[in-house]
Tab-separated table of C-alpha atoms in Angstrom:
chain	number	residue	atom	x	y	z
Q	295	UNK	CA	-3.243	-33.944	16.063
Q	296	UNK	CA	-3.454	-30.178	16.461
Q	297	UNK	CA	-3.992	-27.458	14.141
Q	298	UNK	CA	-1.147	-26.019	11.774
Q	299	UNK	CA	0.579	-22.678	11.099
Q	300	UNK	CA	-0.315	-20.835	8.684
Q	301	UNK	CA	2.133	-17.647	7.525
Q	302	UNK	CA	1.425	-14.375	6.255
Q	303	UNK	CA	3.590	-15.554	3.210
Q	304	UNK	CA	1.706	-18.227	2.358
Q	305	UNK	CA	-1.461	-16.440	2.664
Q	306	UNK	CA	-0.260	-13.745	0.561
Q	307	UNK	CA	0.033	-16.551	-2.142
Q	308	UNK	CA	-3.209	-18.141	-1.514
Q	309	UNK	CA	-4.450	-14.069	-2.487
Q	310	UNK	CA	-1.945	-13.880	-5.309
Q	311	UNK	CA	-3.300	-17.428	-6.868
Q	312	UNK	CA	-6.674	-16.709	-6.440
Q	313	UNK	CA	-6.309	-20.041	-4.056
Q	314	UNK	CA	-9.879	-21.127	-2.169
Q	315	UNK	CA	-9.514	-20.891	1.298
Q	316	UNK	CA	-12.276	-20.893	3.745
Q	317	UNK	CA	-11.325	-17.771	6.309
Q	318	UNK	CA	-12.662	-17.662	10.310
Q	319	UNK	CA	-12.043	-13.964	11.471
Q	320	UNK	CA	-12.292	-14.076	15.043
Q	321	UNK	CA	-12.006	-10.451	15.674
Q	322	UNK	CA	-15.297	-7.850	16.377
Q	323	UNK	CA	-17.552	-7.227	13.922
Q	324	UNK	CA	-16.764	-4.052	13.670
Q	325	UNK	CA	-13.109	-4.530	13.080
Q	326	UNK	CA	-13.721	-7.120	10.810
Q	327	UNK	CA	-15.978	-4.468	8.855
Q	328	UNK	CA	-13.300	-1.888	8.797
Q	329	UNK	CA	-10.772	-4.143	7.597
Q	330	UNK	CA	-10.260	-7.566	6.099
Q	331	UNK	CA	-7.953	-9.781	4.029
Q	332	UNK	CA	-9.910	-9.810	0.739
Q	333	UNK	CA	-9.377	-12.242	-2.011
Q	334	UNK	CA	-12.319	-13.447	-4.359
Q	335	UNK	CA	-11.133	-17.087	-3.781
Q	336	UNK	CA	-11.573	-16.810	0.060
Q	337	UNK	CA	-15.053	-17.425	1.620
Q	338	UNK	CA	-15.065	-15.385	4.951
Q	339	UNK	CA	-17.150	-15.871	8.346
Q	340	UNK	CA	-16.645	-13.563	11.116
Q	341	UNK	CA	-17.534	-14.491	14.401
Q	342	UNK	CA	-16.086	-13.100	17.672
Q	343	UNK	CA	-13.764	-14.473	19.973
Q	344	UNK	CA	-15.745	-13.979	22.578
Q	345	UNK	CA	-18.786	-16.039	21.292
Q	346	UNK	CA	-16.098	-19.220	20.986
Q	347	UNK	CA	-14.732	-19.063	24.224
Q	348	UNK	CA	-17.264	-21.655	25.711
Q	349	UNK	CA	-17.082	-23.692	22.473
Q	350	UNK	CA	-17.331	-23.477	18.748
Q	351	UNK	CA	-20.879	-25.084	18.507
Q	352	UNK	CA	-21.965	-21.731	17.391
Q	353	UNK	CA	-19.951	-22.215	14.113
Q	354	UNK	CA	-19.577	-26.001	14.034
Q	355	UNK	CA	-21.992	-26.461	11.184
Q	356	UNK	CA	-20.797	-23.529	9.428
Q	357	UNK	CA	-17.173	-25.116	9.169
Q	358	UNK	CA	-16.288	-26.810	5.815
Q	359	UNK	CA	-14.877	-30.464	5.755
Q	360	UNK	CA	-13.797	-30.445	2.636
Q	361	UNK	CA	-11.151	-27.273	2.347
Q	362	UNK	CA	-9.184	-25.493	4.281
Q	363	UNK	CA	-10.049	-23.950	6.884
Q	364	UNK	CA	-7.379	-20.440	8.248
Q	365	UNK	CA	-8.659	-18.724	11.712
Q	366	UNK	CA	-7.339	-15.000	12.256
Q	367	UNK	CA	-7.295	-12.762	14.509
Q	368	UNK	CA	-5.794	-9.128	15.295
Q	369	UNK	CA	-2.292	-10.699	16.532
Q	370	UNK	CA	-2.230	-14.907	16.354
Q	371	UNK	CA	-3.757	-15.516	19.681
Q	372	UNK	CA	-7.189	-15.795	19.685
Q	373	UNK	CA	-6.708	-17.668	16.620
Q	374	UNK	CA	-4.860	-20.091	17.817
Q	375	UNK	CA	-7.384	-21.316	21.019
Q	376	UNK	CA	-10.290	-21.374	18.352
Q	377	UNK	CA	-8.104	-23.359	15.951
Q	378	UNK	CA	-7.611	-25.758	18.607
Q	379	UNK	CA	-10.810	-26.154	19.743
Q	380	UNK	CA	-12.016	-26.982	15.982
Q	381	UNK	CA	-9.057	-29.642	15.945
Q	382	UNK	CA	-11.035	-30.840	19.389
Q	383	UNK	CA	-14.040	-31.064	17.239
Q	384	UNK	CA	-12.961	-33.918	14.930
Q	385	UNK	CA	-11.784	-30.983	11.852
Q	386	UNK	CA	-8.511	-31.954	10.727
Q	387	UNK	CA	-7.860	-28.627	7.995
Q	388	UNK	CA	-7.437	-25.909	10.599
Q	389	UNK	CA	-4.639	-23.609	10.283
Q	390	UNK	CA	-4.144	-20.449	12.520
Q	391	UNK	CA	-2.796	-17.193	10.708
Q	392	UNK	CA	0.839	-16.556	12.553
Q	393	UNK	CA	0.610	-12.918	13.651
Q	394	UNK	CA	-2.882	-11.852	12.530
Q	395	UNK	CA	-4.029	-9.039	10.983
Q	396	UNK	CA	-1.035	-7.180	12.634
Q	397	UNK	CA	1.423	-9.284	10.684
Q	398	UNK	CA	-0.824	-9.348	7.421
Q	399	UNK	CA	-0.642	-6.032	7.581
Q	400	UNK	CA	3.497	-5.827	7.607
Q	401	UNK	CA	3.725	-8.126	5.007
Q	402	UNK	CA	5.425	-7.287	1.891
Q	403	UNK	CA	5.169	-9.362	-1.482
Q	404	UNK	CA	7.682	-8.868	-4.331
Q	405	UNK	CA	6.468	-8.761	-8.106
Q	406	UNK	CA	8.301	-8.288	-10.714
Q	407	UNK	CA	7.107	-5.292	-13.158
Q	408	UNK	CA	9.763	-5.567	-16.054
Q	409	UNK	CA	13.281	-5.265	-17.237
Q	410	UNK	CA	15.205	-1.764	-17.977
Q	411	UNK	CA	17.310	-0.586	-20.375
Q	412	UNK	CA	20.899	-2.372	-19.734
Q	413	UNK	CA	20.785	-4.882	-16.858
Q	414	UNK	CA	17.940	-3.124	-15.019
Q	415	UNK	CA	15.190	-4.624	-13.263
Q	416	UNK	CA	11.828	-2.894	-11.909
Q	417	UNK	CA	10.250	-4.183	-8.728
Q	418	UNK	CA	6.694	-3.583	-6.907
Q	419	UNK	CA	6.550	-4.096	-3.140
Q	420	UNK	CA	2.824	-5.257	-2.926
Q	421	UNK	CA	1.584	-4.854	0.931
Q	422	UNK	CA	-1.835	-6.389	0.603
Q	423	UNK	CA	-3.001	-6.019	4.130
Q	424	UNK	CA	-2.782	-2.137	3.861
Q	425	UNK	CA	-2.728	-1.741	0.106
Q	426	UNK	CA	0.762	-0.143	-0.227
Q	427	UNK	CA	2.974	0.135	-2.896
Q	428	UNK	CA	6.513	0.494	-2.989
Q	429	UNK	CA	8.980	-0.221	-6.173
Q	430	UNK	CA	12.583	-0.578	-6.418
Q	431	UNK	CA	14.540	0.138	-9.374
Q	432	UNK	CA	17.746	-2.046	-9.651
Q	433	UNK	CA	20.742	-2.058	-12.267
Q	434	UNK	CA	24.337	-2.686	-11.958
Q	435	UNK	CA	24.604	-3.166	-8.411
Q	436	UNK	CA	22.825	0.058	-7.662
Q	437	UNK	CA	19.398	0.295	-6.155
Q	438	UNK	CA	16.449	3.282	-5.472
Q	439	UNK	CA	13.561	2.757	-3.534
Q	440	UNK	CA	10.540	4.744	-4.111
Q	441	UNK	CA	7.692	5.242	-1.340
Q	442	UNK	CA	9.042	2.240	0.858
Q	443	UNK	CA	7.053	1.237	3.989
Q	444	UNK	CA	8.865	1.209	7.194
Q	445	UNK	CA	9.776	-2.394	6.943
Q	446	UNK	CA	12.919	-1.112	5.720
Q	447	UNK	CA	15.146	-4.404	6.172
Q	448	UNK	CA	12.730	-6.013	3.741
Q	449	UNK	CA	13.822	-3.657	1.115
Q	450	UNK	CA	17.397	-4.013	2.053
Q	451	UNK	CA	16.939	-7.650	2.242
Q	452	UNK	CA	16.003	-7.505	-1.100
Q	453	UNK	CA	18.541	-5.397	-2.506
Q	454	UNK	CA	21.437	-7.556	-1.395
Q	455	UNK	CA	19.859	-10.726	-3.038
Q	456	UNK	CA	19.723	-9.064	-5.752
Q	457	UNK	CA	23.910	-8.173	-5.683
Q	458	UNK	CA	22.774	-4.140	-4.967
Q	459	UNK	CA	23.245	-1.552	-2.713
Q	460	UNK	CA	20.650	1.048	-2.135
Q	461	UNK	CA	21.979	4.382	-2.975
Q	462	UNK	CA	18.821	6.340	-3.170
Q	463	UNK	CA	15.731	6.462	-1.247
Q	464	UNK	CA	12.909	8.598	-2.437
Q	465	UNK	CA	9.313	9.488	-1.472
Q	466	UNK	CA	7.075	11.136	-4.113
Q	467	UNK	CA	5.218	12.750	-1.083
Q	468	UNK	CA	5.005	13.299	2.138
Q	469	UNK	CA	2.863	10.217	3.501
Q	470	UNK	CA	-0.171	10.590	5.263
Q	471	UNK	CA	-1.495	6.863	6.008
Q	472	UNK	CA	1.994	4.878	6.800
Q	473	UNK	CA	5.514	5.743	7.969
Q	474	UNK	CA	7.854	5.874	5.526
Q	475	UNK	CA	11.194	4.080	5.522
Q	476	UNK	CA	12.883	6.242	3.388
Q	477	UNK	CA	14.775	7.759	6.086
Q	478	UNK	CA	15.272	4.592	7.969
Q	479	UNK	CA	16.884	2.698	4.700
Q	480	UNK	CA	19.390	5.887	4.330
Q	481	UNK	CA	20.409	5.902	7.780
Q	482	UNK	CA	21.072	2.263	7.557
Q	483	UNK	CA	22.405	2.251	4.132
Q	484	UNK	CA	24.448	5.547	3.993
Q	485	UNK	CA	21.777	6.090	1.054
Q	486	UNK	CA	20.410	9.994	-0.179
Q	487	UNK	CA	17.256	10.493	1.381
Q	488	UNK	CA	14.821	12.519	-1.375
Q	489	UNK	CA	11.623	14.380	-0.514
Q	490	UNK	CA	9.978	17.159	-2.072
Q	491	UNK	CA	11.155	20.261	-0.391
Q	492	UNK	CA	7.416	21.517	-0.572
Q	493	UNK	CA	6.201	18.799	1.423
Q	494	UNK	CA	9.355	18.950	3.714
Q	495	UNK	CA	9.225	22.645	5.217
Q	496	UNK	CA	8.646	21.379	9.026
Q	497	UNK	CA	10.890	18.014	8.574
Q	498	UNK	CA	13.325	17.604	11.425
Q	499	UNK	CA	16.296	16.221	9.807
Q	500	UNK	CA	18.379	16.495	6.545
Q	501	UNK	CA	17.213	15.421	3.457
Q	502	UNK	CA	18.174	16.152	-0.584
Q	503	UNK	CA	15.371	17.634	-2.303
Q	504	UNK	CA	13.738	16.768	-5.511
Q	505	UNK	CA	12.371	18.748	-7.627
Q	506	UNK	CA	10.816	19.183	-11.073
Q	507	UNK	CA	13.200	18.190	-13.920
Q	508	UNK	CA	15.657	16.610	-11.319
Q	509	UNK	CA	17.040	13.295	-12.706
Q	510	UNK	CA	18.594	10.681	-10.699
Q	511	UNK	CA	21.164	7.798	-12.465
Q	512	UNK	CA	20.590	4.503	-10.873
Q	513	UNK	CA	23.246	2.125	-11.762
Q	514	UNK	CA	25.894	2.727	-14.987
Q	515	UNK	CA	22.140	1.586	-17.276
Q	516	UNK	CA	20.402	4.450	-18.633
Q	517	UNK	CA	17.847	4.342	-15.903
Q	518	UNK	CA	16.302	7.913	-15.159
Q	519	UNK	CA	14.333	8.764	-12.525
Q	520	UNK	CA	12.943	11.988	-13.750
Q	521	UNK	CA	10.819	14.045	-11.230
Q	522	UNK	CA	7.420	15.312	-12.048
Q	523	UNK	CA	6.228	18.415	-9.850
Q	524	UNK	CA	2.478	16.946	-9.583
Q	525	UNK	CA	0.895	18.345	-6.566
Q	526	UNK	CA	-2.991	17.827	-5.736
Q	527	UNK	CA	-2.676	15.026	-2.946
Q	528	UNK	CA	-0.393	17.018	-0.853
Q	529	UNK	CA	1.103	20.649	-2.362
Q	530	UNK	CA	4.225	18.715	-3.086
Q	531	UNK	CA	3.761	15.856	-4.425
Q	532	UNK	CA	5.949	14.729	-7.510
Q	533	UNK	CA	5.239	11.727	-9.720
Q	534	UNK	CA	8.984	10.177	-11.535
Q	535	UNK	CA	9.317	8.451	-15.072
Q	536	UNK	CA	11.472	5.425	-14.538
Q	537	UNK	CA	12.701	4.284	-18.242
Q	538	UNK	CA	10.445	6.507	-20.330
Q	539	UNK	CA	7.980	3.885	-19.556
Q	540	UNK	CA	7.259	3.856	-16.014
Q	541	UNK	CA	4.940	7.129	-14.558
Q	542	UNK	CA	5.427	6.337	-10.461
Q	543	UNK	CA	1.922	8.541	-9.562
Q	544	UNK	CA	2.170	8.585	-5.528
Q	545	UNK	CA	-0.948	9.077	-4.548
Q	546	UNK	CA	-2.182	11.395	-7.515
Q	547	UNK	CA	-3.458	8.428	-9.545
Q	548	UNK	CA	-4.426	4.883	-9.203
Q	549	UNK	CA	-5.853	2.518	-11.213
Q	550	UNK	CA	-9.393	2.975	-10.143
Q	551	UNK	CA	-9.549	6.259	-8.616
Q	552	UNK	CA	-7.756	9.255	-7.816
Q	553	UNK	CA	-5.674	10.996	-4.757
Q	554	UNK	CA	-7.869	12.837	-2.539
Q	555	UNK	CA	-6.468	16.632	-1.498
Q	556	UNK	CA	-7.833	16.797	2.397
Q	557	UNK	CA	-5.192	14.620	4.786
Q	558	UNK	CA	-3.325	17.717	5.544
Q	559	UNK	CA	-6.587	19.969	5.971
Q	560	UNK	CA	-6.167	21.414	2.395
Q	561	UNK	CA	-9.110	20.203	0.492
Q	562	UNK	CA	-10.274	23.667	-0.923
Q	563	UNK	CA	-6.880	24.971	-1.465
Q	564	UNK	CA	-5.893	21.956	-3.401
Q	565	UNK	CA	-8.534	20.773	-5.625
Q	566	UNK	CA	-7.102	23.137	-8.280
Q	567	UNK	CA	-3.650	22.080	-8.217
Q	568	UNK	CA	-5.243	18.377	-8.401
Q	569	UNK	CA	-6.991	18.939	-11.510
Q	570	UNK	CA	-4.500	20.372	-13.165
Q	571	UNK	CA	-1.676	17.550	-12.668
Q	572	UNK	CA	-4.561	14.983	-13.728
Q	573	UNK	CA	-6.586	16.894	-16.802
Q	574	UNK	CA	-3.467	19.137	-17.763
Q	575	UNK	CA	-0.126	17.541	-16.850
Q	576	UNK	CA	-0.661	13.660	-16.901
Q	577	UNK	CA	-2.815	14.883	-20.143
Q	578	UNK	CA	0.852	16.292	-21.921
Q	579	UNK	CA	2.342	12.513	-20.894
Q	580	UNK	CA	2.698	9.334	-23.095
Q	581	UNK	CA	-0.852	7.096	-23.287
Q	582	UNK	CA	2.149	4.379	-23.210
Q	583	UNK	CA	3.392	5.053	-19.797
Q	584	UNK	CA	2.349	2.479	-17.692
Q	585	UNK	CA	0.378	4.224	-14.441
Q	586	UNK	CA	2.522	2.179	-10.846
Q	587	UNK	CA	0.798	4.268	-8.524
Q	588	UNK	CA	1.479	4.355	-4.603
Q	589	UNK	CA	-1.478	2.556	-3.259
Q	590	UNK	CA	-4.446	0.617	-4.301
Q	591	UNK	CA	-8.013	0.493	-2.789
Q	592	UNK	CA	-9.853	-2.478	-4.028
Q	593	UNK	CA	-8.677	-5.989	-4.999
Q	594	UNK	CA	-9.852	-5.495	-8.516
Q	595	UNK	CA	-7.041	-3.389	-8.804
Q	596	UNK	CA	-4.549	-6.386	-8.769
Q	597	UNK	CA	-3.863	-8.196	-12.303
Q	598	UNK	CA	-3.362	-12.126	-12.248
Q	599	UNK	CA	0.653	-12.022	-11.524
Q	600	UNK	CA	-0.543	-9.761	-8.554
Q	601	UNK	CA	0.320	-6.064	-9.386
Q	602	UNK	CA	-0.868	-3.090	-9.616
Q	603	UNK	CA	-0.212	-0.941	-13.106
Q	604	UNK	CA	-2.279	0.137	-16.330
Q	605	UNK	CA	-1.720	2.144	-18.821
Q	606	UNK	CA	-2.029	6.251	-18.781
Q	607	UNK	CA	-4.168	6.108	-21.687
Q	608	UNK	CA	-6.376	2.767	-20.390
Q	609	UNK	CA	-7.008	5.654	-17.328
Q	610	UNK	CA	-7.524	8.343	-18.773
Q	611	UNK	CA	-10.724	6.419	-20.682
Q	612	UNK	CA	-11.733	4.150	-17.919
Q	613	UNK	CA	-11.106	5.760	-14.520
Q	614	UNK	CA	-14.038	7.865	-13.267
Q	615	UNK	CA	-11.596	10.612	-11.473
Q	616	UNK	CA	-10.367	11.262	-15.381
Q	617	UNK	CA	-14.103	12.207	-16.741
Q	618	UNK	CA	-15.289	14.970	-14.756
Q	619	UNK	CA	-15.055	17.617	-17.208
Q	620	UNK	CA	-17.255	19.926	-15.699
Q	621	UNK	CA	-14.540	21.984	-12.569
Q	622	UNK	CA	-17.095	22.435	-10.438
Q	623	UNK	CA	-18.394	18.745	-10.205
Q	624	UNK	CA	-14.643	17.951	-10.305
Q	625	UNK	CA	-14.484	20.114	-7.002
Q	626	UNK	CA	-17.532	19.010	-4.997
Q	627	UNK	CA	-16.449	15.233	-6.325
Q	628	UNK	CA	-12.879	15.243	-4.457
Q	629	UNK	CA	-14.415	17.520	-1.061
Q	630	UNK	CA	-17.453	16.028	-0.142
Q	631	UNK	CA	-17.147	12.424	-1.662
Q	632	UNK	CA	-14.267	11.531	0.759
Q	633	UNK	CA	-13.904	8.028	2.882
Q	634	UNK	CA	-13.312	8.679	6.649
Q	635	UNK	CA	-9.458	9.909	6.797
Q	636	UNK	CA	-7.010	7.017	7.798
Q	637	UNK	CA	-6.261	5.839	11.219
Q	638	UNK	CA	-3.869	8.033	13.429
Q	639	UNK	CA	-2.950	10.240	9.891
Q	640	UNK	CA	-1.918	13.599	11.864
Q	641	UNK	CA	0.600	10.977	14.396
Q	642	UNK	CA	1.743	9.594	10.791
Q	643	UNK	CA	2.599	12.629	8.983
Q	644	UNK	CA	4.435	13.895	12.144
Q	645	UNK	CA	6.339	11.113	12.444
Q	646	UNK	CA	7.515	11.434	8.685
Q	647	UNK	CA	8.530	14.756	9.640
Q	648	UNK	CA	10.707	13.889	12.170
Q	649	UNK	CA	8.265	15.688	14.852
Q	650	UNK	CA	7.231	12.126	17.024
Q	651	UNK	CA	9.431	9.002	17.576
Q	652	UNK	CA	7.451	6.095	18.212
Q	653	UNK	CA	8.737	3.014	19.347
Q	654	UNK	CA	8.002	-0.016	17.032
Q	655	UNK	CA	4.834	-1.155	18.638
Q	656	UNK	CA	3.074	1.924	18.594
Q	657	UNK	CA	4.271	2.426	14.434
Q	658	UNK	CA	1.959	-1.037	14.271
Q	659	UNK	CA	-1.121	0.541	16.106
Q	660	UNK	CA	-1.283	3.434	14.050
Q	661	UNK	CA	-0.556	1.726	10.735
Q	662	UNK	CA	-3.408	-0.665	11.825
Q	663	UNK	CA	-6.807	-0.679	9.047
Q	664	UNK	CA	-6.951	0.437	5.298
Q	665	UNK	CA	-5.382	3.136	3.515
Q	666	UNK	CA	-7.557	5.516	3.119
Q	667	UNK	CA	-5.797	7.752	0.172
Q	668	UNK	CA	-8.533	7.791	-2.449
Q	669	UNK	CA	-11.646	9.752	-3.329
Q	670	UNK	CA	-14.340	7.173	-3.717
């Protein structure tokens, strides 16, 4: 008997169903610190690779009998020699995570939001290994995708099953954490590639802007996507309405915390324009509008179906970015409260502008660890 595969998929169900699972990381301490699959059903050790390599009695007694039992490591190989040598010990749950944390953090789960006026559907693109979010709005054989990951066949995947063809690609910013497949999905599509043209001044290649009060038909529904000028996070970001019902925030506003303005070296400059998209311009919006923001920070953040959304006016009394009345604590909150910036960010927003190429393997290694978007 030897130890089984276990798939990103199938983990990202275990997360979604608040499944028990008993999780060996075998990577350093350190990068296990950084950067983790959390679920609040999982029990996690972390021991080193290099401390099993003569053996797993260091672990042995640690090592439940009675669940299973998923090793991972950065990529799927480590995992799979310490899987086997727990299968030599006499445990007969092991399962080895195929890919690692490299392929955790690629994967992409589906969840449907809600249903649109006509024959429209809304969709989130959860990416819990990095804490992305992407959404695709699809009606009448039409599709947009808003703030896609570079995993762009996934969303074209998608968009067939569902009888559509992407027409319109759109970014509410220009990203600062992972590389877009905006672009990617147009070229491959023959889609229109939108980007705010404040964000877009040094892009290398052709895009259609969008711009406050733009609105964008998806399908022969009456599905808008309205544009929002929002900056704060970068100078041009721009939120969109989907529906009346929908407020897509980028990385203004998420459910637990709010954008933070320093990941292109702007943080004084653009603490003003922050507060006044949050306390003035979100303030003029609907309490109904239901807050499907670009990332998410902390698994609390994910409701039982496994999305990410609240209400504006849930927010606007429960999330501590939304109560700092006072402009200069406001200020001094979102520059000097800030998490360390995310891995490889200045490689990432070059690439997004068209500046760098990088071959697929290096677009892994600098998408690899958290997102890092939020003030704490």
């Amino acid at each position: 008997m030897s130890f089984k595969e276990l798939t990103v998929d199938q983990l990202a169900k275990k997360v979604v169903n608040q499944d028990n699972l008993f999780l060996l990381d075998v990577r350093n301490e350190d990068a296990f610190e950084d950067w983790k699959v959390e679920s609040d059903s999982f029990e996690h050790l972390n021991k080193p690779y290099f401390d099993l390599m003569d053996g797993i009695e260091p672990i042995q007694d640690q090592i439940p009998e009675d669940q299973d039992v998923a090793v991972i490591c950065a990529k799927g190989g480590s995992s799979q020699f310490v899987a086997e040598q727990l299968v030599d010990a006499g445990f007969d749950n092991i399962y080895s995570v195929t890919g690692g944390m490299k392929a955790w953090s690629e994967h992409l789960e589906p969840v449907k939001i809600g249903d649109l006026e006509g024959n429209g559907e809304l969709y989130q693109f959860v990416r819990l290994g990095k804490g992305c979010l992407s959404y695709m709005v699809v009606s009448d054989g039409e599709a947009a995708v808003i703030d896609a990951t570079r995993m762009a066949d996934t969303f074209i995947n998608f968009a067939e099953e569902k009888g559509a063809k992407i027409k319109y690609a759109l970014d509410t910013h220009l990203h600062a954490d992972h590389i877009s497949g905006g672009r990617t999905i147009a070229e491959k599509t023959g889609a229109t590639y939108y980007l705010p043209p404040k964000d877009a001044e040094e892009v290398q290649f052709d895009y259609e802007p969008i711009e406050d009060g733009n609105e964008i038909q998806v399908g022969s529904s009456k599905i808008d996507v309205q544009a929002l000028y929002s900056p704060g996070h970068t100078i041009g970001s721009t939120s969109f309405i989907v529906d009346e019902k929908y407020l897509m925030s980028g990385d203004i506003l998420f459910v637990q915390s709010i954008g933070r303005p320093d990941l292109a070296g702007k943080a004084e400059d653009w603490v003003g324009d922050l507060r006044t998209t949050l306390y003035e311009r979100y303030k003029e919006l609907s309490d109904e509008l239901i807050v499907l923001p670009a990332h998410f920070s902390f698994k609390e953040e994910l409701n039982d179906d496994g999305s990410v959304q609240e209400k504006l006016g849930v927010l606007f009394k429960e999330n501590d970015g939304l109560q700092v009345e006072d402009e200069n604590e406001f200020r001094k909150m979102v520059t000097e409260n800030l998490p360390p910036q995310p891995n490889s960010h200045e490689k990432i927003r070059f690439t997004n502008m068209g500046k760098e190429t990088p071959d697929e393997e290096e677009q892994r290694e600098m998408e690899i660890g958290p997102n890092r978007c939020a003030v704490r």
